Amino acid sequence: MSKTETDVVIVGAGNAGLVAALAAHEAGARVIVLEAASREERGGNSRFSGGIFRAAHDGLDSIRPLLTASDDEVLPRVSVAPYTKQRYTDDWLTTSMGRPPRELVDTVVGDSFATLQWMQAQGVEWELTANKLFDLDKLDRVNAIPPGGAIRAKGEGVGLIERLFAAVERAGIEVRYDAPAAGLITRGATVDGVLVRREEGFDEVRGAVVLASGGFEANPEMRLRYLGPGWDLVRVRGTRFNTGTMLTQALLAGALPAGHWGGCHASPQDAAHPPVGDLRMTDKLSRYSYPYALLVNAEGRRFVDEGETEVWLTYAKTGSAIMRQTGGVAYQIFDQKTAHLLEPRYRTGTPVQADTLEELAERLGLPADALTGTASAFNEAVAGDAATRFDPMRLDGLAARPPGQPPKSNWAQALDKPPYVAYAVTCGITFTYGGLKIDPRARVVDTTGRPMPGLYATGEIAGDFFYHNYAAGAGLVRGAVFGRIAGRNAAARAAGDAG
């Protein structure tokens, strides 16, 4: 089998890996990228994403230089408040219950906007996320975009990956497709390269190694082992290639496990979502307008606070709540006061409609008495002036606390204006939270607490960043920030510097 010497080996060709490759090349290194997928399926989970990059900024004027001309028609209709580093940090630590190490969080938050500027210089194009949550054609006033989720790659994950690969190709960086990494070449704790599995043996690719090969979300055995019963049956939103192989191999080589191994990013998806991500649909099966609905289970009962806070701070845990319901399914029910607020992705679904809740229950296969009882108790708890106070563009504090049900902290309106529209949803896993321990220089730490010479990690394979929940866009920017760090440091090691 073949043996190749290079300076830096990148394992994985999603956002994190490609950024690492570009950063290492920029630092003067010879770089090879190993992609387990074919050219047609390349791009990892990033290609399936909505492309949101959560970055600290000073408001719309500071974002404007990043934006493409295609946003010119949208800009007059939207507003974006500043998203300070402190608020970003607070959102991160609040959603993860204060567990991530501050040094890792501060690194991502502090470098977030500069990383977007650097990626723009590489050819990545950015746009506002204005039409992600709402169909702007159905709204008639200025819309306040949640500032933490204001920026996304133009063309979402597909556009992000297309432009990153274009940058890699312009740089002359070699990408090897159908090249699944299967092991590390080691000397004690030192890593000298990667083994690539072939039919009759292993290729060796030697150099400083950056692992950017994702988590174990596409491996049902590992999901069951670490996440628990039922998780082997959930739908996978993204690539089928994130099976945890190099995560396992790094642990076997002595890397220290870190983070929430029983946690994952899991969100509401159309109940017809295929077993793994479909590149024809990417993220278009996501169902994130539930803050304006009643979300009920197969027993016709509510089970979460749909309006706890902005959707970008709750969607990644709501899928887990759905998974725990009977059959792993739930139903988002809207009436005509909120049906116009459904985000455009709902057009890919097939709603169930009815003029009465009894009829709706029959069509959904739900117990009619339970569903009507749930709605009646909820409606009675809604404020009398709800119609005038309801504001879908901000946290409006319009709460309802029906007895025997979870509260609804914002956007609580009576469900009473037919026809009713319902979407069946299930749990879709995006990525897992447990991974390898890294330091702020993206070096993988071993079980003795020391960095493993020659081994770096970024993206979903790195643990200790998220626990229990997640703020939208923090994953992609985490991968990019630490991708730059990993690429630069791997190149420095190859050049004989500290790295």
mmCIF file of C-alpha atoms in Angstrom, residues 270 281 284-287 344-350 423:
data_model
loop_
_atom_site.group_PDB
_atom_site.id
_atom_site.type_symbol
_atom_site.label_atom_id
_atom_site.label_comp_id
_atom_site.label_asym_id
_atom_site.label_seq_id
_atom_site.Cartn_x
_atom_site.Cartn_y
_atom_site.Cartn_z
ATOM 1 C CA ASP A 270 -40.606 16.369 9.704
ATOM 2 C CA MET A 281 -33.256 18.395 0.966
ATOM 3 C CA LYS A 284 -35.364 21.755 4.555
ATOM 4 C CA LEU A 285 -37.144 19.191 6.742
ATOM 5 C CA SER A 286 -36.530 21.148 9.938
ATOM 6 C CA ARG A 287 -39.657 22.320 11.778
ATOM 7 C CA PRO A 344 -40.564 28.713 4.488
ATOM 8 C CA ARG A 345 -39.167 25.229 5.146
ATOM 9 C CA TYR A 346 -42.649 24.035 6.104
ATOM 10 C CA ARG A 347 -43.502 24.067 2.389
ATOM 11 C CA THR A 348 -41.681 20.741 2.101
ATOM 12 C CA GLY A 349 -44.157 19.115 4.494
ATOM 13 C CA THR A 350 -47.707 17.811 4.191
ATOM 14 C CA TYR A 423 -47.414 18.947 11.284
#
